[in-house]
């Protein structure tokens, strides 16, 4: 960069001001949300970096058109919306902010599990229609129930801590951690086929990969306890939505709490027609604190890369 030129950064999804302010101190920053892929391809050649959340698809054609691109930043955990292979081919670092929203996603999952157990969204909707149906919304307790946690990473282990404090027993499945490590967290590690059989509630916290896609499928649903409750605040598709729908309709599954879907927004999903399903529109990371954390993290990583240092999330 010549001394008189500033790096140009495109922010193509809503990003917390704290992150934008960090960039503006030394860079020219354009915030342009809702660009189509064609529009993005048209403008990306003017920028040294692009920062996104989950809304922008940073596809191979976008990356190819980004002839000046030096950095792609994802203000959040999952980089599923970025073609990382195309970025690697061009030698462009892709950085995320995986820990900034851990507590937000953890607390959202706990809120979903409690809401599911006590039918809070359904009861709210009912009372607002001026109904007073106390027996219809009989709930269940978490106390002494078994929670199956699939994926014991940042979020999975924070869920374990909180569920243990509520006197739940924890079954865990994660092929990348040891039984000893799980035991230190108060989690009994087991194979997924065993976890689905012993759990009253099952929550998934893995990335979506070829191995985790439909990890919870019809065969595994069939072996679950009658009246099991499922929670997905990780990525749509880890639980097979058709299998979940069939299990809910048959009554095998008593309820499901979903923040993420195989296709988002899930307006055509039959799951939205079921009273036993409670939903939020991918709000797991949507707290003031988390959005500040992830925006600041990617902004700092962007500046580090401009300064010739490696991107390293804080
Ligand atoms: P993480 O990488 O810290 O943990 C993921 C865990 O999954 C790891 O321990 C890993 O060993 C395990 N895992 C990988 N493959 C597995 C497999 N085949 N079977 C079982 N376990 C497997 O990730 P995290 O920060 O805890 O995030 C978990 C998920 O939550 C991710 O999908 C992330 O994108 C998602 N997320 C969603 C929201 C939201 O808004 N709803 C917010 C933050 C994170
Ligand atoms: C993530 O991967 O961090 C979450 O899904 C939240 C987001 O959309 O940023």
mmCIF file of C-alpha atoms and ligand atoms in Angstrom:
data_model
loop_
_atom_site.group_PDB
_atom_site.id
_atom_site.type_symbol
_atom_site.label_atom_id
_atom_site.label_comp_id
_atom_site.label_asym_id
_atom_site.label_seq_id
_atom_site.Cartn_x
_atom_site.Cartn_y
_atom_site.Cartn_z
ATOM 1 C CA UNK A 1 0.000 0.000 0.000
ATOM 2 C CA UNK A 2 1.316 3.452 -0.849
ATOM 3 C CA UNK A 3 1.556 5.738 2.222
ATOM 4 C CA UNK A 4 -1.208 7.971 0.866
ATOM 5 C CA UNK A 5 -3.660 5.142 0.198
ATOM 6 C CA UNK A 6 -5.970 3.539 2.685
ATOM 7 C CA UNK A 7 -7.064 -0.067 2.568
ATOM 8 C CA UNK A 8 -10.682 -0.437 1.533
ATOM 9 C CA UNK A 9 -12.956 -2.766 3.467
ATOM 10 C CA UNK A 10 -16.410 -3.920 2.409
ATOM 11 C CA UNK A 11 -18.787 -4.859 5.218
ATOM 12 C CA UNK A 12 -21.602 -6.726 3.474
ATOM 13 C CA UNK A 13 -23.730 -7.842 6.452
ATOM 14 C CA UNK A 14 -24.817 -5.849 9.522
ATOM 15 C CA UNK A 15 -21.800 -5.664 11.817
ATOM 16 C CA UNK A 16 -21.650 -4.085 15.295
ATOM 17 C CA UNK A 17 -20.366 -0.490 15.257
ATOM 18 C CA UNK A 18 -17.529 -1.312 17.656
ATOM 19 C CA UNK A 19 -15.896 -3.403 14.887
ATOM 20 C CA UNK A 20 -16.518 -0.827 12.179
ATOM 21 C CA UNK A 21 -15.009 1.928 14.353
ATOM 22 C CA UNK A 22 -11.786 -0.081 14.749
ATOM 23 C CA UNK A 23 -11.482 -0.377 10.971
ATOM 24 C CA UNK A 24 -12.427 3.242 10.269
ATOM 25 C CA UNK A 25 -9.476 4.457 12.318
ATOM 26 C CA UNK A 26 -7.136 3.412 9.486
ATOM 27 C CA UNK A 27 -9.241 2.128 6.556
ATOM 28 C CA UNK A 28 -12.014 3.267 4.246
ATOM 29 C CA UNK A 29 -15.038 1.199 5.184
ATOM 30 C CA UNK A 30 -18.172 0.771 3.093
ATOM 31 C CA UNK A 31 -21.183 -0.905 4.685
ATOM 32 C CA UNK A 32 -23.309 -2.277 1.866
ATOM 33 C CA UNK A 33 -25.729 -4.966 2.930
ATOM 34 C CA UNK A 34 -28.166 -6.916 0.740
ATOM 35 C CA UNK A 35 -25.910 -6.982 -2.343
ATOM 36 C CA UNK A 36 -26.791 -9.730 -4.814
ATOM 37 C CA UNK A 37 -24.014 -12.064 -5.987
ATOM 38 C CA UNK A 38 -23.844 -10.146 -9.288
ATOM 39 C CA UNK A 39 -23.558 -6.801 -7.484
ATOM 40 C CA UNK A 40 -20.895 -8.229 -5.206
ATOM 41 C CA UNK A 41 -18.917 -9.502 -8.192
ATOM 42 C CA UNK A 42 -19.176 -6.004 -9.734
ATOM 43 C CA UNK A 43 -17.801 -4.168 -6.687
ATOM 44 C CA UNK A 44 -15.476 -6.628 -4.938
ATOM 45 C CA UNK A 45 -12.527 -5.712 -7.165
ATOM 46 C CA UNK A 46 -12.335 -2.335 -5.354
ATOM 47 C CA UNK A 47 -11.751 -3.861 -1.914
ATOM 48 C CA UNK A 48 -8.852 -5.272 0.085
ATOM 49 C CA UNK A 49 -11.098 -7.129 2.524
ATOM 50 C CA UNK A 50 -14.683 -8.288 2.913
ATOM 51 C CA UNK A 51 -16.325 -8.858 6.289
ATOM 52 C CA UNK A 52 -19.553 -10.863 6.504
ATOM 53 C CA UNK A 53 -21.894 -12.534 8.941
ATOM 54 C CA UNK A 54 -24.081 -15.356 7.622
ATOM 55 C CA UNK A 55 -26.099 -13.370 5.061
ATOM 56 C CA UNK A 56 -23.500 -12.927 2.318
ATOM 57 C CA UNK A 57 -22.468 -15.929 0.234
ATOM 58 C CA UNK A 58 -18.805 -15.437 -0.564
ATOM 59 C CA UNK A 59 -18.769 -17.756 -3.572
ATOM 60 C CA UNK A 60 -15.893 -18.797 -5.852
ATOM 61 C CA UNK A 61 -16.914 -16.252 -8.546
ATOM 62 C CA UNK A 62 -16.921 -13.465 -5.913
ATOM 63 C CA UNK A 63 -13.472 -14.527 -4.708
ATOM 64 C CA UNK A 64 -12.152 -14.740 -8.292
ATOM 65 C CA UNK A 65 -13.441 -11.217 -8.970
ATOM 66 C CA UNK A 66 -11.788 -9.923 -5.788
ATOM 67 C CA UNK A 67 -8.441 -9.279 -7.427
ATOM 68 C CA UNK A 68 -7.245 -7.046 -4.527
ATOM 69 C CA UNK A 69 -8.668 -9.201 -1.756
ATOM 70 C CA UNK A 70 -6.280 -9.900 1.094
ATOM 71 C CA UNK A 71 -8.708 -10.985 3.806
ATOM 72 C CA UNK A 72 -12.147 -12.531 4.216
ATOM 73 C CA UNK A 73 -13.605 -12.212 7.700
ATOM 74 C CA UNK A 74 -16.628 -13.990 9.171
ATOM 75 C CA UNK A 75 -18.103 -12.303 12.241
ATOM 76 C CA UNK A 76 -19.283 -15.556 13.787
ATOM 77 C CA UNK A 77 -18.363 -19.223 14.019
ATOM 78 C CA UNK A 78 -19.491 -21.138 10.922
ATOM 79 C CA UNK A 79 -17.729 -20.387 7.611
ATOM 80 C CA UNK A 80 -20.286 -22.410 5.634
ATOM 81 C CA UNK A 81 -21.165 -19.291 3.585
ATOM 82 C CA UNK A 82 -17.583 -18.803 2.401
ATOM 83 C CA UNK A 83 -15.960 -20.914 -0.324
ATOM 84 C CA UNK A 84 -12.801 -21.536 1.681
ATOM 85 C CA UNK A 85 -11.298 -23.738 -1.045
ATOM 86 C CA UNK A 86 -11.577 -20.925 -3.579
ATOM 87 C CA UNK A 87 -10.004 -18.542 -1.047
ATOM 88 C CA UNK A 88 -7.141 -20.962 -0.376
ATOM 89 C CA UNK A 89 -6.516 -21.326 -4.127
ATOM 90 C CA UNK A 90 -6.015 -17.549 -4.261
ATOM 91 C CA UNK A 91 -4.002 -17.503 -1.026
ATOM 92 C CA UNK A 92 -6.537 -15.306 0.764
ATOM 93 C CA UNK A 93 -6.822 -15.949 4.509
ATOM 94 C CA UNK A 94 -10.331 -16.606 5.835
ATOM 95 C CA UNK A 95 -10.784 -15.848 9.509
ATOM 96 C CA UNK A 96 -13.752 -16.323 11.813
ATOM 97 C CA UNK A 97 -14.605 -15.377 15.381
ATOM 98 C CA UNK A 98 -15.555 -18.730 16.858
ATOM 99 C CA UNK A 99 -15.583 -17.912 20.554
ATOM 100 C CA UNK A 100 -17.244 -14.485 20.601
ATOM 101 C CA UNK A 101 -20.751 -15.895 20.470
ATOM 102 C CA UNK A 102 -20.261 -19.057 22.536
ATOM 103 C CA UNK A 103 -22.111 -17.726 25.576
ATOM 104 C CA UNK A 104 -24.906 -16.291 23.429
ATOM 105 C CA UNK A 105 -25.476 -19.630 21.690
ATOM 106 C CA UNK A 106 -25.191 -21.490 25.001
ATOM 107 C CA UNK A 107 -27.756 -19.305 26.747
ATOM 108 C CA UNK A 108 -30.090 -19.479 23.739
ATOM 109 C CA UNK A 109 -29.915 -23.274 23.843
ATOM 110 C CA UNK A 110 -30.715 -23.299 27.574
ATOM 111 C CA UNK A 111 -33.635 -20.927 26.945
ATOM 112 C CA UNK A 112 -34.911 -23.182 24.158
ATOM 113 C CA UNK A 113 -34.645 -26.304 26.326
ATOM 114 C CA UNK A 114 -36.546 -24.687 29.202
ATOM 115 C CA UNK A 115 -39.156 -23.209 26.857
ATOM 116 C CA UNK A 116 -39.631 -26.614 25.266
ATOM 117 C CA UNK A 117 -39.989 -28.363 28.607
ATOM 118 C CA UNK A 118 -42.603 -25.883 29.840
ATOM 119 C CA UNK A 119 -44.401 -24.969 26.574
ATOM 120 C CA UNK A 120 -43.716 -21.288 27.170
ATOM 121 C CA UNK A 121 -44.107 -20.049 23.557
ATOM 122 C CA UNK A 122 -47.346 -22.018 23.055
ATOM 123 C CA UNK A 123 -48.774 -20.879 26.408
ATOM 124 C CA UNK A 124 -47.861 -17.265 25.646
ATOM 125 C CA UNK A 125 -49.625 -17.422 22.276
ATOM 126 C CA UNK A 126 -52.673 -19.062 23.890
ATOM 127 C CA UNK A 127 -53.056 -16.534 26.711
ATOM 128 C CA UNK A 128 -52.653 -13.651 24.257
ATOM 129 C CA UNK A 129 -55.700 -15.100 22.463
ATOM 130 C CA UNK A 130 -57.480 -14.680 25.852
ATOM 131 C CA UNK A 131 -57.467 -18.424 26.612
ATOM 132 C CA UNK A 132 -56.727 -19.760 30.118
ATOM 133 C CA UNK A 133 -55.694 -23.371 29.434
ATOM 134 C CA UNK A 134 -53.670 -24.565 32.406
ATOM 135 C CA UNK A 135 -53.904 -28.323 31.855
ATOM 136 C CA UNK A 136 -53.121 -28.123 28.135
ATOM 137 C CA UNK A 137 -49.636 -26.841 28.870
ATOM 138 C CA UNK A 138 -48.498 -29.401 31.441
ATOM 139 C CA UNK A 139 -44.713 -29.501 31.252
ATOM 140 C CA UNK A 140 -41.849 -31.753 32.296
ATOM 141 C CA UNK A 141 -38.878 -31.055 34.567
ATOM 142 C CA UNK A 142 -35.213 -31.040 33.597
ATOM 143 C CA UNK A 143 -34.274 -32.124 37.117
ATOM 144 C CA UNK A 144 -32.747 -35.651 37.060
ATOM 145 C CA UNK A 145 -33.390 -36.066 33.332
ATOM 146 C CA UNK A 146 -30.624 -37.151 30.962
ATOM 147 C CA UNK A 147 -29.416 -34.595 28.454
ATOM 148 C CA UNK A 148 -27.581 -36.009 25.442
ATOM 149 C CA UNK A 149 -25.054 -33.528 24.055
ATOM 150 C CA UNK A 150 -23.744 -34.303 20.576
ATOM 151 C CA UNK A 151 -20.528 -32.298 20.100
ATOM 152 C CA UNK A 152 -18.592 -31.268 23.206
ATOM 153 C CA UNK A 153 -16.772 -28.215 21.850
ATOM 154 C CA UNK A 154 -17.044 -24.632 23.072
ATOM 155 C CA UNK A 155 -20.832 -24.545 23.238
ATOM 156 C CA UNK A 156 -21.463 -28.207 24.094
ATOM 157 C CA UNK A 157 -19.294 -28.037 27.199
ATOM 158 C CA UNK A 158 -20.850 -24.770 28.420
ATOM 159 C CA UNK A 159 -24.260 -26.419 28.051
ATOM 160 C CA UNK A 160 -22.983 -29.381 30.087
ATOM 161 C CA UNK A 161 -21.883 -27.097 32.932
ATOM 162 C CA UNK A 162 -25.239 -25.367 33.119
ATOM 163 C CA UNK A 163 -27.292 -28.546 32.791
ATOM 164 C CA UNK A 164 -25.249 -30.213 35.558
ATOM 165 C CA UNK A 165 -26.066 -27.213 37.778
ATOM 166 C CA UNK A 166 -29.725 -28.010 37.115
ATOM 167 C CA UNK A 167 -29.165 -31.601 38.275
ATOM 168 C CA UNK A 168 -29.374 -33.171 34.827
ATOM 169 C CA UNK A 169 -27.281 -36.230 33.973
ATOM 170 C CA UNK A 170 -25.166 -35.682 30.872
ATOM 171 C CA UNK A 171 -24.482 -38.191 28.104
ATOM 172 C CA UNK A 172 -22.012 -36.954 25.514
ATOM 173 C CA UNK A 173 -20.846 -37.969 22.055
ATOM 174 C CA UNK A 174 -17.790 -36.445 20.397
ATOM 175 C CA UNK A 175 -15.294 -38.626 18.537
ATOM 176 C CA UNK A 176 -12.538 -36.071 19.136
ATOM 177 C CA UNK A 177 -12.469 -36.080 22.934
ATOM 178 C CA UNK A 178 -11.452 -38.761 25.420
ATOM 179 C CA UNK A 179 -13.594 -40.427 28.077
ATOM 180 C CA UNK A 180 -11.300 -38.902 30.736
ATOM 181 C CA UNK A 181 -11.698 -35.418 29.329
ATOM 182 C CA UNK A 182 -15.481 -35.883 29.227
ATOM 183 C CA UNK A 183 -15.520 -37.254 32.781
ATOM 184 C CA UNK A 184 -13.713 -34.102 33.973
ATOM 185 C CA UNK A 185 -16.658 -32.149 32.568
ATOM 186 C CA UNK A 186 -19.099 -34.429 34.390
ATOM 187 C CA UNK A 187 -20.122 -36.011 31.079
ATOM 188 C CA UNK A 188 -20.447 -39.726 30.387
ATOM 189 C CA UNK A 189 -18.979 -40.187 26.921
ATOM 190 C CA UNK A 190 -20.632 -42.829 24.758
ATOM 191 C CA UNK A 191 -21.349 -43.715 21.133
ATOM 192 C CA UNK A 192 -24.109 -41.747 19.466
ATOM 193 C CA UNK A 193 -26.212 -44.912 19.125
ATOM 194 C CA UNK A 194 -26.181 -45.284 22.919
ATOM 195 C CA UNK A 195 -26.698 -41.563 23.579
ATOM 196 C CA UNK A 196 -29.938 -41.474 21.597
ATOM 197 C CA UNK A 197 -31.313 -44.422 23.598
ATOM 198 C CA UNK A 198 -30.672 -43.031 27.089
ATOM 199 C CA UNK A 199 -31.499 -39.331 26.631
ATOM 200 C CA UNK A 200 -34.675 -37.455 27.560
ATOM 201 C CA UNK A 201 -33.428 -34.312 25.803
ATOM 202 C CA UNK A 202 -30.914 -34.305 22.942
ATOM 203 C CA UNK A 203 -29.084 -31.168 21.826
ATOM 204 C CA UNK A 204 -26.611 -31.015 18.929
ATOM 205 C CA UNK A 205 -23.512 -28.759 18.889
ATOM 206 C CA UNK A 206 -21.312 -29.952 16.028
ATOM 207 C CA UNK A 207 -20.411 -28.192 12.803
ATOM 208 C CA UNK A 208 -22.341 -29.374 9.728
ATOM 209 C CA UNK A 209 -19.985 -31.726 7.867
ATOM 210 C CA UNK A 210 -20.521 -34.797 5.672
ATOM 211 C CA UNK A 211 -20.137 -36.860 8.900
ATOM 212 C CA UNK A 212 -22.657 -34.867 10.940
ATOM 213 C CA UNK A 213 -25.248 -34.331 8.195
ATOM 214 C CA UNK A 214 -28.322 -36.323 9.287
ATOM 215 C CA UNK A 215 -26.347 -37.762 12.211
ATOM 216 C CA UNK A 216 -29.722 -37.852 13.936
ATOM 217 C CA UNK A 217 -31.698 -39.830 11.366
ATOM 218 C CA UNK A 218 -34.854 -41.956 11.209
ATOM 219 C CA UNK A 219 -33.061 -45.110 12.404
ATOM 220 C CA UNK A 220 -31.717 -43.313 15.464
ATOM 221 C CA UNK A 221 -35.047 -41.595 16.164
ATOM 222 C CA UNK A 222 -36.668 -45.055 16.204
ATOM 223 C CA UNK A 223 -34.410 -46.139 19.084
ATOM 224 C CA UNK A 224 -34.996 -43.015 21.189
ATOM 225 C CA UNK A 225 -37.091 -42.939 24.361
ATOM 226 C CA UNK A 226 -40.764 -42.258 23.729
ATOM 227 C CA UNK A 227 -41.381 -38.590 24.461
ATOM 228 C CA UNK A 228 -37.804 -37.469 23.758
ATOM 229 C CA UNK A 229 -37.277 -33.734 23.100
ATOM 230 C CA UNK A 230 -34.788 -32.500 20.486
ATOM 231 C CA UNK A 231 -32.943 -29.175 20.292
ATOM 232 C CA UNK A 232 -30.905 -27.814 17.373
ATOM 233 C CA UNK A 233 -29.199 -24.450 17.826
ATOM 234 C CA UNK A 234 -26.119 -25.478 15.790
ATOM 235 C CA UNK A 235 -26.737 -26.014 12.081
ATOM 236 C CA UNK A 236 -29.785 -27.162 10.141
ATOM 237 C CA UNK A 237 -29.360 -30.675 8.757
ATOM 238 C CA UNK A 238 -27.509 -32.267 11.690
ATOM 239 C CA UNK A 239 -30.941 -33.635 12.573
ATOM 240 C CA UNK A 240 -32.754 -35.013 9.505
ATOM 241 C CA UNK A 241 -35.794 -32.693 9.343
ATOM 242 C CA UNK A 242 -38.005 -35.294 7.645
ATOM 243 C CA UNK A 243 -37.175 -37.876 10.327
ATOM 244 C CA UNK A 244 -37.837 -35.287 13.019
ATOM 245 C CA UNK A 245 -41.157 -34.309 11.448
ATOM 246 C CA UNK A 246 -42.261 -37.955 11.199
ATOM 247 C CA UNK A 247 -41.223 -38.566 14.823
ATOM 248 C CA UNK A 248 -43.152 -35.512 16.009
ATOM 249 C CA UNK A 249 -46.283 -36.474 14.077
ATOM 250 C CA UNK A 250 -46.198 -40.052 15.415
ATOM 251 C CA UNK A 251 -45.683 -38.759 18.971
ATOM 252 C CA UNK A 252 -42.358 -40.566 19.376
ATOM 253 C CA UNK A 253 -40.761 -37.136 19.748
ATOM 254 C CA UNK A 254 -42.668 -34.952 22.232
ATOM 255 C CA UNK A 255 -41.237 -31.674 21.001
ATOM 256 C CA UNK A 256 -38.441 -29.901 19.190
ATOM 257 C CA UNK A 257 -36.779 -26.520 19.641
ATOM 258 C CA UNK A 258 -35.070 -25.226 16.513
ATOM 259 C CA UNK A 259 -32.994 -22.130 15.847
ATOM 260 C CA UNK A 260 -31.514 -23.404 12.571
ATOM 261 C CA UNK A 261 -32.946 -25.168 9.538
ATOM 262 C CA UNK A 262 -31.850 -27.150 6.475
ATOM 263 C CA UNK A 263 -33.045 -24.213 4.390
ATOM 264 C CA UNK A 264 -33.242 -20.698 5.876
ATOM 265 C CA UNK A 265 -35.669 -19.044 6.143
ATOM 266 C CA UNK A 266 -37.697 -22.274 6.498
ATOM 267 C CA UNK A 267 -41.010 -20.820 5.349
ATOM 268 C CA UNK A 268 -41.955 -23.979 3.419
ATOM 269 C CA UNK A 269 -40.997 -26.388 6.205
ATOM 270 C CA UNK A 270 -43.851 -28.544 7.519
ATOM 271 C CA UNK A 271 -42.152 -28.347 10.926
ATOM 272 C CA UNK A 272 -43.583 -24.826 11.261
ATOM 273 C CA UNK A 273 -47.102 -26.276 11.171
ATOM 274 C CA UNK A 274 -46.639 -28.358 14.342
ATOM 275 C CA UNK A 275 -47.658 -27.046 17.794
ATOM 276 C CA UNK A 276 -44.966 -29.235 19.353
ATOM 277 C CA UNK A 277 -42.212 -27.325 17.554
ATOM 278 C CA UNK A 278 -40.845 -24.057 18.904
ATOM 279 C CA UNK A 279 -38.636 -21.937 16.686
ATOM 280 C CA UNK A 280 -36.448 -18.863 16.490
ATOM 281 C CA UNK A 281 -34.995 -17.325 13.310
ATOM 282 C CA UNK A 282 -31.295 -18.228 13.802
ATOM 283 C CA UNK A 283 -30.952 -16.034 16.875
ATOM 284 C CA UNK A 284 -28.289 -18.071 18.683
ATOM 285 C CA UNK A 285 -25.612 -15.413 18.291
ATOM 286 C CA UNK A 286 -27.948 -12.449 18.502
ATOM 287 C CA UNK A 287 -26.954 -10.713 21.693
ATOM 288 C CA UNK A 288 -25.490 -7.244 21.986
ATOM 289 C CA UNK A 289 -22.437 -8.740 23.691
ATOM 290 C CA UNK A 290 -21.794 -11.466 21.109
ATOM 291 C CA UNK A 291 -22.202 -9.163 18.130
ATOM 292 C CA UNK A 292 -19.728 -6.732 19.649
ATOM 293 C CA UNK A 293 -17.265 -9.565 20.381
ATOM 294 C CA UNK A 294 -17.348 -11.037 16.884
ATOM 295 C CA UNK A 295 -17.210 -7.662 15.117
ATOM 296 C CA UNK A 296 -14.207 -6.521 17.159
ATOM 297 C CA UNK A 297 -12.491 -9.873 16.637
ATOM 298 C CA UNK A 298 -12.748 -9.869 12.820
ATOM 299 C CA UNK A 299 -11.869 -6.175 12.609
ATOM 300 C CA UNK A 300 -8.662 -6.747 14.604
ATOM 301 C CA UNK A 301 -7.800 -9.799 12.526
ATOM 302 C CA UNK A 302 -8.330 -7.801 9.339
ATOM 303 C CA UNK A 303 -5.940 -5.087 10.514
ATOM 304 C CA UNK A 304 -3.407 -7.732 11.554
ATOM 305 C CA UNK A 305 -3.433 -9.214 8.050
ATOM 306 C CA UNK A 306 -3.053 -5.736 6.503
ATOM 307 C CA UNK A 307 -0.013 -5.288 8.780
ATOM 308 C CA UNK A 308 1.482 -8.518 7.444
ATOM 309 C CA UNK A 309 0.708 -10.554 10.557
ATOM 310 C CA UNK A 310 -1.332 -13.757 10.718
ATOM 311 C CA UNK A 311 -5.050 -13.551 11.530
ATOM 312 C CA UNK A 312 -5.474 -14.799 15.074
ATOM 313 C CA UNK A 313 -8.805 -14.627 16.827
ATOM 314 C CA UNK A 314 -9.054 -13.337 20.349
HETATM 315 P P1 LIG B 1 -16.639 -26.166 18.276
HETATM 316 O O1 LIG B 1 -15.811 -26.358 17.059
HETATM 317 O O2 LIG B 1 -16.025 -25.539 19.472
HETATM 318 O O3 LIG B 1 -17.251 -27.581 18.726
HETATM 319 C C1 LIG B 1 -17.754 -28.519 17.826
HETATM 320 C C2 LIG B 1 -17.537 -29.898 18.426
HETATM 321 O O4 LIG B 1 -18.132 -30.843 17.530
HETATM 322 C C3 LIG B 1 -16.054 -30.267 18.579
HETATM 323 O O5 LIG B 1 -15.783 -30.666 19.903
HETATM 324 C C4 LIG B 1 -15.880 -31.424 17.609
HETATM 325 O O6 LIG B 1 -14.962 -32.398 18.080
HETATM 326 C C5 LIG B 1 -17.300 -31.976 17.536
HETATM 327 N N1 LIG B 1 -17.525 -32.782 16.358
HETATM 328 C C6 LIG B 1 -17.005 -32.644 15.114
HETATM 329 N N2 LIG B 1 -17.442 -33.621 14.315
HETATM 330 C C7 LIG B 1 -18.253 -34.399 15.064
HETATM 331 C C8 LIG B 1 -18.988 -35.582 14.794
HETATM 332 N N3 LIG B 1 -18.957 -36.163 13.591
HETATM 333 N N4 LIG B 1 -19.725 -36.090 15.788
HETATM 334 C C9 LIG B 1 -19.767 -35.517 17.017
HETATM 335 N N5 LIG B 1 -19.053 -34.414 17.338
HETATM 336 C C10 LIG B 1 -18.309 -33.874 16.366
HETATM 337 O O7 LIG B 1 -17.932 -25.362 17.814
HETATM 338 P P2 LIG B 1 -18.907 -24.470 18.719
HETATM 339 O O8 LIG B 1 -18.372 -23.082 18.782
HETATM 340 O O9 LIG B 1 -19.221 -25.197 19.967
HETATM 341 O O10 LIG B 1 -20.202 -24.410 17.763
HETATM 342 C C11 LIG B 1 -21.009 -25.557 17.590
HETATM 343 C C12 LIG B 1 -22.011 -25.316 16.463
HETATM 344 O O11 LIG B 1 -22.866 -24.228 16.786
HETATM 345 C C13 LIG B 1 -21.394 -24.960 15.099
HETATM 346 O O12 LIG B 1 -22.140 -25.616 14.102
HETATM 347 C C14 LIG B 1 -21.617 -23.454 14.991
HETATM 348 O O13 LIG B 1 -21.635 -23.007 13.665
HETATM 349 C C15 LIG B 1 -22.963 -23.351 15.660
HETATM 350 N N6 LIG B 1 -23.329 -22.016 16.139
HETATM 351 C C16 LIG B 1 -24.596 -21.605 15.931
HETATM 352 C C17 LIG B 1 -24.997 -20.384 16.403
HETATM 353 C C18 LIG B 1 -26.397 -19.889 16.158
HETATM 354 O O14 LIG B 1 -26.566 -18.711 15.904
HETATM 355 N N7 LIG B 1 -27.405 -20.722 16.247
HETATM 356 C C19 LIG B 1 -24.095 -19.566 17.111
HETATM 357 C C20 LIG B 1 -22.800 -20.034 17.336
HETATM 358 C C21 LIG B 1 -22.423 -21.283 16.850
HETATM 359 C C1 LIG B 2 -22.354 -18.610 13.810
HETATM 360 O O1 LIG B 2 -21.962 -19.505 13.065
HETATM 361 O O2 LIG B 2 -21.587 -17.882 14.457
HETATM 362 C C2 LIG B 2 -23.794 -18.431 13.968
HETATM 363 O O3 LIG B 2 -24.551 -19.263 13.205
HETATM 364 C C3 LIG B 2 -24.327 -17.079 14.116
HETATM 365 C C4 LIG B 2 -24.277 -16.150 12.961
HETATM 366 O O4 LIG B 2 -25.130 -16.198 12.103
HETATM 367 O O5 LIG B 2 -23.385 -15.306 12.930
#
